[in-house]
Structure formats: structure tokens, C-alpha cells
Short mmCIF file of C-alpha atoms in Angstrom, two decimals:
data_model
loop_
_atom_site.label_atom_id
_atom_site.label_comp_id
_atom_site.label_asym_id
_atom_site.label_seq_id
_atom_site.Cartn_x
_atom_site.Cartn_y
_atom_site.Cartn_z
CA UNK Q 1 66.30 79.66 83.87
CA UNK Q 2 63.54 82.31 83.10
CA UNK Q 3 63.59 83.75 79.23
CA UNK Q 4 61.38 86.65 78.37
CA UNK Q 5 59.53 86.49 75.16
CA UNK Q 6 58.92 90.55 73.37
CA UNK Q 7 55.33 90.06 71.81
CA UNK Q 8 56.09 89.57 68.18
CA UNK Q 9 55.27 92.48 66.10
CA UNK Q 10 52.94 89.95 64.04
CA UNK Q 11 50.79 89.09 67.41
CA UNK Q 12 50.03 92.77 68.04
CA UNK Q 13 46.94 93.06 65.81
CA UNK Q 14 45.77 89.71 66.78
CA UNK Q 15 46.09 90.24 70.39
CA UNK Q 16 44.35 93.90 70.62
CA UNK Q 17 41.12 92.34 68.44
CA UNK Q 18 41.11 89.47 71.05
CA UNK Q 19 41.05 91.99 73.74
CA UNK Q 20 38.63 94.01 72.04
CA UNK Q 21 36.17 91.01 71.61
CA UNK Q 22 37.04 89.77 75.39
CA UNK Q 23 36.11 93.32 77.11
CA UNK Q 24 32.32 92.96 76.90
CA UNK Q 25 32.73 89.95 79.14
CA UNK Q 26 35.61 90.21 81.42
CA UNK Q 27 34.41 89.82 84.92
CA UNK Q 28 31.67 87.83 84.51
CA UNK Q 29 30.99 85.06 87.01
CA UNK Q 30 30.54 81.97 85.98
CA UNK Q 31 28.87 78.32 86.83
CA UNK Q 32 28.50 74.94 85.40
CA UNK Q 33 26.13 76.63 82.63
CA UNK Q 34 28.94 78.07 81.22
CA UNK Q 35 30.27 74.49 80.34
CA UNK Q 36 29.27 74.07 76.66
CA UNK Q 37 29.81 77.44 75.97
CA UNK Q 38 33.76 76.86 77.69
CA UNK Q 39 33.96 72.89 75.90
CA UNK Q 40 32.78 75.05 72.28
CA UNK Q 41 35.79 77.81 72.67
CA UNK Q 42 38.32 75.05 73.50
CA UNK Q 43 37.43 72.67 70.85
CA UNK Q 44 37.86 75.34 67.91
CA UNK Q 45 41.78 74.82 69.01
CA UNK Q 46 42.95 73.00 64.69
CA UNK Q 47 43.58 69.60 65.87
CA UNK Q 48 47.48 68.19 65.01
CA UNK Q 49 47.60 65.86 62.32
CA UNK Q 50 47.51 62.60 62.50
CA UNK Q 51 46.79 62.25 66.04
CA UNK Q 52 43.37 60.12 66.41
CA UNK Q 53 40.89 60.44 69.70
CA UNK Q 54 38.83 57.80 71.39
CA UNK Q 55 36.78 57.56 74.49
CA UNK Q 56 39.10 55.19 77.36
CA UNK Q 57 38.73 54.75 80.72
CA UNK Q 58 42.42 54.52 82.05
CA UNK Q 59 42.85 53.56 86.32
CA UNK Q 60 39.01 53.56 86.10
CA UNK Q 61 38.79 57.11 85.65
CA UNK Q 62 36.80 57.79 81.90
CA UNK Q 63 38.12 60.01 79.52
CA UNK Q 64 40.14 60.69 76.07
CA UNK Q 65 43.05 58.20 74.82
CA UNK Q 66 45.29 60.67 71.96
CA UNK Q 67 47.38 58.46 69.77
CA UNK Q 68 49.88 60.31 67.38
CA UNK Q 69 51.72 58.79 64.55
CA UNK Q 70 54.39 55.94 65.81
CA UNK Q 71 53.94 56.83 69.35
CA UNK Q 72 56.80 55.51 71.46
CA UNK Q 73 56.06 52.49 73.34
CA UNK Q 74 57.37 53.06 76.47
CA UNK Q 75 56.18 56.07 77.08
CA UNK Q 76 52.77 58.21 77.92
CA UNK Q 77 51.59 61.74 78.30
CA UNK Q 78 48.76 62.86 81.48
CA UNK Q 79 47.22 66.05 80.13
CA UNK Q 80 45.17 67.61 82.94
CA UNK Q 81 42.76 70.22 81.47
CA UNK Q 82 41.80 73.39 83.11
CA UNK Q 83 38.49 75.45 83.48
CA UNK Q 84 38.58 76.24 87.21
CA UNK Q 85 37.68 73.02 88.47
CA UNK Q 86 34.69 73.88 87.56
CA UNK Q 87 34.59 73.79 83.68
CA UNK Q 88 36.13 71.70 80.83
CA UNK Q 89 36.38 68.16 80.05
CA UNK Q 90 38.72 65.67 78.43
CA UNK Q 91 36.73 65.63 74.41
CA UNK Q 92 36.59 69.53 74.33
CA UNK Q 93 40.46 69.35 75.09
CA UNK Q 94 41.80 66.87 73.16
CA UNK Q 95 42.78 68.91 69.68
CA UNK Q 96 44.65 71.26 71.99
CA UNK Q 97 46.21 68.47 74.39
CA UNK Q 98 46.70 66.33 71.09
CA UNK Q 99 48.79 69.65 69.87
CA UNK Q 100 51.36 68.67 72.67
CA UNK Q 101 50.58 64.80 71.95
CA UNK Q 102 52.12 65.07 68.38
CA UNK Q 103 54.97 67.70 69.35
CA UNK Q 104 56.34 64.66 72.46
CA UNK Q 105 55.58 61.59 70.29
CA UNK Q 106 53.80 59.92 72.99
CA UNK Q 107 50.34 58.47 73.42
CA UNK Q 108 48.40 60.58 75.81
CA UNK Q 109 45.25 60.55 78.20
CA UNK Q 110 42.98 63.15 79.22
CA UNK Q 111 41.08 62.60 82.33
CA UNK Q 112 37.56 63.65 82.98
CA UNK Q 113 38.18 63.77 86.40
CA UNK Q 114 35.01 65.29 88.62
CA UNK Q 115 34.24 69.04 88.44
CA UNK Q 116 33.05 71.69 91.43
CA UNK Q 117 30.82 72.17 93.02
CA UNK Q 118 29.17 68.66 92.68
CA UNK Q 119 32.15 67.40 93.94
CA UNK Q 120 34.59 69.02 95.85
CA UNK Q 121 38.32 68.87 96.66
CA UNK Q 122 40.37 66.76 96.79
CA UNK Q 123 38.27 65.00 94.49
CA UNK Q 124 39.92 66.04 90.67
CA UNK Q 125 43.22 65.20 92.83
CA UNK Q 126 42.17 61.70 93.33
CA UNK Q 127 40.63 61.07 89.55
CA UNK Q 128 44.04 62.45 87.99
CA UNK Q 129 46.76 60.17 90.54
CA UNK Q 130 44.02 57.61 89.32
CA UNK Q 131 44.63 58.03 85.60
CA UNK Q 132 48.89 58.07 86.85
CA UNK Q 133 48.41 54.77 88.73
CA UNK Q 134 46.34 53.58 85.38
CA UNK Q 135 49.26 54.78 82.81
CA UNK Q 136 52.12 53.29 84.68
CA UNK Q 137 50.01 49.90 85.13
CA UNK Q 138 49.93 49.78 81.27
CA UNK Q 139 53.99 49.26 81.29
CA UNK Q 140 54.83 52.57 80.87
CA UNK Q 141 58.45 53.65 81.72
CA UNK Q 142 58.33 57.02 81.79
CA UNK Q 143 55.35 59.40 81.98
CA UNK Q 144 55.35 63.01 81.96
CA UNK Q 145 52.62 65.63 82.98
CA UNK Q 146 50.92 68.56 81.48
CA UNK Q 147 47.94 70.64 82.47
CA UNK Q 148 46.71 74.67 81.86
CA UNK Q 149 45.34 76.69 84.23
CA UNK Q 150 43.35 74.99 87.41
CA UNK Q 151 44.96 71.82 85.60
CA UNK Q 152 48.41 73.56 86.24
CA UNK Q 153 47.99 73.61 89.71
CA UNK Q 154 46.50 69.93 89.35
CA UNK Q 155 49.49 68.53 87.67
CA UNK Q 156 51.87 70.71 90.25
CA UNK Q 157 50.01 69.06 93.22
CA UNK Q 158 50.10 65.99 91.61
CA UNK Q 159 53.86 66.28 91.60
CA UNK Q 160 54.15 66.84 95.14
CA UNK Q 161 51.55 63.74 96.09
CA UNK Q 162 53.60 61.36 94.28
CA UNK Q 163 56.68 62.47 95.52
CA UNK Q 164 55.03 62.61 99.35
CA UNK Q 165 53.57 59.16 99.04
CA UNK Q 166 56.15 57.21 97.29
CA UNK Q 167 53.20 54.77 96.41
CA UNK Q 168 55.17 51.86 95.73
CA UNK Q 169 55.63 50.44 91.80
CA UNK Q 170 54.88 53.62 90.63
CA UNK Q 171 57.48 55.55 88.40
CA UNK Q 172 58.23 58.74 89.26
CA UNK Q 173 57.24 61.52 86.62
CA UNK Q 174 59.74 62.50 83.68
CA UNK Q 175 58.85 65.79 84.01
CA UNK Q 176 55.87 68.50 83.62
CA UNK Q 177 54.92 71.48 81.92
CA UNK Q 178 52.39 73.69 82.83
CA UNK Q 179 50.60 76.24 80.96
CA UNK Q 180 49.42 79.38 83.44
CA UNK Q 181 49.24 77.46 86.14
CA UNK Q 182 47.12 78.21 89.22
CA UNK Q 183 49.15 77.23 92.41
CA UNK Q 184 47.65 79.68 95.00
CA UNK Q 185 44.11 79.16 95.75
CA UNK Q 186 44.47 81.82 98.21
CA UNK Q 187 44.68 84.48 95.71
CA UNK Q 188 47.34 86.06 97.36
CA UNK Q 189 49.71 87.15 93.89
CA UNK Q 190 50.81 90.39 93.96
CA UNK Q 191 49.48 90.17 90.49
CA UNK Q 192 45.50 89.66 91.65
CA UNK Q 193 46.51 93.85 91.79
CA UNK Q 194 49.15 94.78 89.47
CA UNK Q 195 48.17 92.69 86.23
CA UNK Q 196 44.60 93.32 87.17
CA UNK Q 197 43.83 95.81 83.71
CA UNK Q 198 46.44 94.09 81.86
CA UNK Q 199 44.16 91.12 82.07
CA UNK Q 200 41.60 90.53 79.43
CA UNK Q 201 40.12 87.84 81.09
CA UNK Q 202 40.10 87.35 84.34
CA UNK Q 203 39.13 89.51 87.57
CA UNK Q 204 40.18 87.77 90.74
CA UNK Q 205 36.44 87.56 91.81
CA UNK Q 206 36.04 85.36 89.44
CA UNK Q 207 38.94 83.17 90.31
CA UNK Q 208 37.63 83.41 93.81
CA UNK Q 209 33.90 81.94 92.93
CA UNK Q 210 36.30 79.01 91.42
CA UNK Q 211 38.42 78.21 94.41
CA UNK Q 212 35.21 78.62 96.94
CA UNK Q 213 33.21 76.19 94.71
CA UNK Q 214 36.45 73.56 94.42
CA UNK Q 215 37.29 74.10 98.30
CA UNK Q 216 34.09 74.24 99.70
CA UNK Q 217 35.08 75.36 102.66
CA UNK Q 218 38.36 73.70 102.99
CA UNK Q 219 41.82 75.69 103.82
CA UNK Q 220 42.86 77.73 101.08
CA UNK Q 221 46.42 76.97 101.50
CA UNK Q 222 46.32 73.46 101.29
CA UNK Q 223 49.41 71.98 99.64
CA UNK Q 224 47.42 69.88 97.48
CA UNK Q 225 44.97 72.55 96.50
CA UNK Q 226 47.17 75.48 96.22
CA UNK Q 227 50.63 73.74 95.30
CA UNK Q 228 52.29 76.82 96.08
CA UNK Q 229 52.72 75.88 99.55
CA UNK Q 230 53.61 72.29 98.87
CA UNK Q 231 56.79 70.35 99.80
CA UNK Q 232 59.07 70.91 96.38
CA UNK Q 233 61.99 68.93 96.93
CA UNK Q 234 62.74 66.09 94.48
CA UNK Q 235 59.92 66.74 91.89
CA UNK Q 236 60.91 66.41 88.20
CA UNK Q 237 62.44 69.05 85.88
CA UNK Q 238 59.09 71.33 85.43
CA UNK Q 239 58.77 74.07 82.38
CA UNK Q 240 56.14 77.04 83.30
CA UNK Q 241 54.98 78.95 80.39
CA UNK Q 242 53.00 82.04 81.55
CA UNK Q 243 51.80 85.44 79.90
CA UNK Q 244 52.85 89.01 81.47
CA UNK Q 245 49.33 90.06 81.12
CA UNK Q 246 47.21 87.52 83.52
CA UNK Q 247 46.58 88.03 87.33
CA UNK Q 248 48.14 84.68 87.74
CA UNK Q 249 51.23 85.69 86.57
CA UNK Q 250 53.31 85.95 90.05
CA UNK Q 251 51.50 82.02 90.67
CA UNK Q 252 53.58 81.03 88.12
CA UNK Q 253 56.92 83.00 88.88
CA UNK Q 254 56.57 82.43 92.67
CA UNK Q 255 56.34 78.59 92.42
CA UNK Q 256 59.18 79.06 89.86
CA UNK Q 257 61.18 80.78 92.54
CA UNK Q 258 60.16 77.98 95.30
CA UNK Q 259 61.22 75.12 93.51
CA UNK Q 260 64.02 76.28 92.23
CA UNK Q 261 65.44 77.13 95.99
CA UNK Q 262 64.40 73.50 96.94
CA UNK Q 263 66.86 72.23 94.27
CA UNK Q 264 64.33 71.72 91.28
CA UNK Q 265 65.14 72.23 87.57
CA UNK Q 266 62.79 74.79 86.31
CA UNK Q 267 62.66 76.24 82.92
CA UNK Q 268 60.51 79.31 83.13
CA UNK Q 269 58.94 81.45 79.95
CA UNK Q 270 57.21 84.84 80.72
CA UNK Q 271 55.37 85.84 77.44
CA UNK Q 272 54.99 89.77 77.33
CA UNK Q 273 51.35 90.80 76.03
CA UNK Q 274 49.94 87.39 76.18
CA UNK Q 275 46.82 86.47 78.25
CA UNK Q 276 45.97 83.17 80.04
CA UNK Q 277 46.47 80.17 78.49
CA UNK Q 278 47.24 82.27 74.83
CA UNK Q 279 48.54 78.60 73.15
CA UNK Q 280 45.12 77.78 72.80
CA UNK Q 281 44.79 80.58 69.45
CA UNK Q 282 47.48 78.26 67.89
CA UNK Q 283 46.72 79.60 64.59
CA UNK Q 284 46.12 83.49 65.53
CA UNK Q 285 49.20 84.04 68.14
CA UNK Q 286 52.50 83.48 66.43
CA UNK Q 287 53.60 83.30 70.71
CA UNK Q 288 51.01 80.00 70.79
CA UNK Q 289 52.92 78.01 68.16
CA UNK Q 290 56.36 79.40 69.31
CA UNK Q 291 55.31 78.60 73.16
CA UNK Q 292 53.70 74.67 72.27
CA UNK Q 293 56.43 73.82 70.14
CA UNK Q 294 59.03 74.60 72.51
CA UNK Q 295 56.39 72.81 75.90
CA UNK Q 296 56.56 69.63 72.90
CA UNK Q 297 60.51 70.23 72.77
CA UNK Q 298 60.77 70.15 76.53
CA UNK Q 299 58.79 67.00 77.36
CA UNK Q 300 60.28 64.91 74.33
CA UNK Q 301 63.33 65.03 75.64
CA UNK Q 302 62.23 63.97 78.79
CA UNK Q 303 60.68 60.74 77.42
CA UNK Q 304 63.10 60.16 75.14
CA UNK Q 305 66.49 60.15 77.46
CA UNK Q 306 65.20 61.85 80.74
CA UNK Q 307 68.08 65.04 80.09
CA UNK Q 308 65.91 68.52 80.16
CA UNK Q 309 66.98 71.34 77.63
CA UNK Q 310 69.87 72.88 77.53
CA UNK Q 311 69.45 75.67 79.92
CA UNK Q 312 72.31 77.90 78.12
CA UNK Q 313 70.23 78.07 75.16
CA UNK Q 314 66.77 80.03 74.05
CA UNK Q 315 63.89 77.90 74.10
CA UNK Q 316 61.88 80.11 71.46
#
């Protein structure tokens, strides 16, 4: 199922000051300096109440624990954070992955699995099916998967390693959802072209300093770099949430189109006007509330009774 969201006449305002404020610095290149500046944007997402944050290491892999109120037991949330591979880490994400926390009722873990270019690919891959292998030895039943951006394409690859290896005694994911996902290192969207201007963020320069510093020289189409290419079949029920106005916008829709074809339940969400990642301005974008609560929706139902949405309905 895809549903298309009309920006909200309330989000208009807010969105044309936010591209206003973003123009100054769209196309710029960046590096591993850019990381406080990238950990200080994310962690001025309001954090969900209730939900307390502690340093864990979880399958030997070191990162954030997120406990809501009355968690269920027998459950747990990965939340894989984006930035590029490059960027990001699990404390400057966990208001915004606690956000989802509290919506699923579930204790979750962010990993601080290793960033480009001092380490390169498949190494984030390894640290976050680390983290999986840690969650399910804790007794969990069922575990489901989130990640935005270059953790998108990490929780989508993810997917398919599980479901390649069939590592035995480990469960198989509940389900995903994925915020702008990237799942074509390639860069080879229509959209690098035709949501180029629309795009307040992102050039696909930019994306391509990324991939060559995660890669390093390894095939772009890789199925567990660019999950795009990946084997589909059998993976979980999977929700994409994407805006209309982000050059990754056809890496979200074409995945959506491959795994539906290989039998996969997909629930798709195209947000008109909204940039990358827009849930993170919970608070300014009446879309980032609307698009979180319905991600929190999604993956609570796949904890609680493993049945996704009902498909005949809006999931505004």
C-alpha cells in the first residue's frame, strides 16, 4: 500500500523558514568535523516522556539502552541511526529514537556501531547484526528494526543478512520501519535529478563523498551496502516513510516496488513538501508527529501480535 500525505496547510510556514535557513548550506561537503555540529542538531529533537537513557553495551557493541514506561518484556526495539555512515552516534539519537521507543512500548538499543572512513564497510553491518545477536540473547521474542537515512539502508541490509544467513537461534525480525532510507549506494535514483531543487538538503555530491568514504573502494551495488539490490524474499512486513522533496525519494519507492514483487508486505508513506528525515522537527512539522505516531502504530502491533496494519485503512 502507498498513501500520499498533502503537506498540511499548518507545515507550510514552518517548512519554507526551514528551507530558507537550510539554503546557505545546501551542498556543502562534509567530514567527521561535522560530527558535533550533526550530534547538536539531532539532540535538540524534545525527548518523549518518561523514557530514561543509559550507556549499555548490548552483543559487545557500546551504545544507548531507552527504557519507556512498562516496557513489554518480551520484546525489544534496534534503532539504527543515520548520518551517512559517516556522522551520528547512539546519545545524540536517543530523544528522537526514544520518540519511537515510547510510541511501540518496547525497550530499545541504539548502537554506536563504527563510522567511515576510519572504518569501512561492511563494518557498521557487522556492529548492528552484533547488537541483533545481543537483543535476542537477552530472551527477547520478538524484535523489530528501525533506522533513518544511511541507518535505513542499514536496517534494510540487515533484513536481508538475517534472512540470507539463517544464523541459527536467532528470531527472525517482527518487522521494520525506515525513515528515508538510503538503499542505493550507487546513486542511481531518478530522483539524484528530478528532486534535485526540491531538496533543501542534500546534493548528490554530497551523498557521493558518503558512499566513497563507507565503500572505500568496494562495489557500489553490493547487496549489503546498497540493499536495493539485495535478495527480498521472506523479510518482515517493512513501513517506508519518505518525503517528496529529497533526492532519495525513488530509493525509497524503488525498494518499495522490489519487495513488494518478491511477496513482501510493505506499507509505504510519500510525504509531499517534506525533506529528509522531516520527523526529526517533531514539534515544528505537524507531518513529523503525524508520520512517528503512525511508524510507533506500525511496529506496536508488530510486537504486540505480529499482524501489520490494516492495509484498507489511512495510516495518518
Amino acid at each position: 500500500m502507498m498513501t500520499i500525505h498533502p503537506l498540511a496547510p499548518q507545515d507550510a510556514a514552518p517548512v519554507a523558514a526551514m528551507r530558507q535557513a537550510m539554503s546557505a548550506h545546501k551542498g556543502h561537503r562534509l567530514g567527521p568535523e561535522a560530527r558535533p555540529m550533526f550530534d547538536a542538531m539531532l539532540g535538540a529533537v524534545p525527548a518523549a516522556a518518561g523514557v530514561a537513557a543509559e550507556p549499555a553495551t548490548v552483543g559487545g557493541i557500546p551504545g544507548f539502552r531507552l527504557r519507556p514506561t512498562n516496557p513489554r518484556p518480551d520484546a525489544r526495539l534496534l534503532y539504527i541511526h543515520g548520518g551517512g555512515y559517516m556522522l551520528g552516534s547512539a546519545r545524540a539519537f536517543t530523544s528522537f529514537a526514544g520518540q519511537i521507543a515510547a510510541r511501540v512500548g518496547v525497550e530499545a538499543f541504539i548502537p554506536d556501531y563504527r563510522l567511515a572512513p576510519e572504518h569501512k564497510f561492511p563494518a557498521a553491518l557487522d556492529d548492528v547484526l552484533g547488537a541483533y545477536r545481543g537483543l535476542a540473547a537477552e530472551g527477547a521474542d520478538r524484535i523489530v528494526i528501525a533506522g533513518d537515512s544511511a541507518g535505513g539502508g542499514l536496517t534494510l541490509a540487515l533484513l536481508s543478512r538475517l534472512t540470507a544467513s539463517r544464523e541459527a537461534g536467532l528470531p527472525h525480525p517482527a518487522g521494520a520501519a525506515v525513515l528515508s532510507p538510503w538503499t542505493d549506494l550507487a546513486l542511481t535514483a531518478a530522483s539524484m535529478k528530478t528532486r534535485a531543487e526540491a531538496d533543501p538538503i542534500f546534493t548528490r555530491d554530497v551523498l557521493q563523498t558518503f558512499a566513497d568514504a563507507y565503500l572505500h573502494g568496494q562495489r557500489a551495488d553490493d547487496p549489503m551496502a546498497s540493499p536495493l539490490h539485495a535478495a527480498l524474499e521472506t523479510l518482515p512486513p517493512i513501513r517506508i516513510d519518505v518525503g517528496n522533496d529529497e533526492i532519495l525519494l525513488d530509493d525509497a519507492t524503488r525498494y518499495a516496488e522490489r519487495a513488494r514483487a518478491a511477496g513482501v508486505e510493505i506499507t509505504l508513506s510519500v510525504w509531499e513538501g517534506m525533506p529528509h528525515v522531516f520527523q526529526s522537527s517533531l514539534g515544528r512539522f505537524l507531518a513529523a508527529e503525524q508520520s512517528l505516531n503512525a511508524i510507533g502504530d506500525f511496529l506496536h502491533r508488530r510486537v504486540v501480535n505480529g499482524i501489520a496494519p490494516d492495509t484498507n485503512q489511512s495510516d495518518a
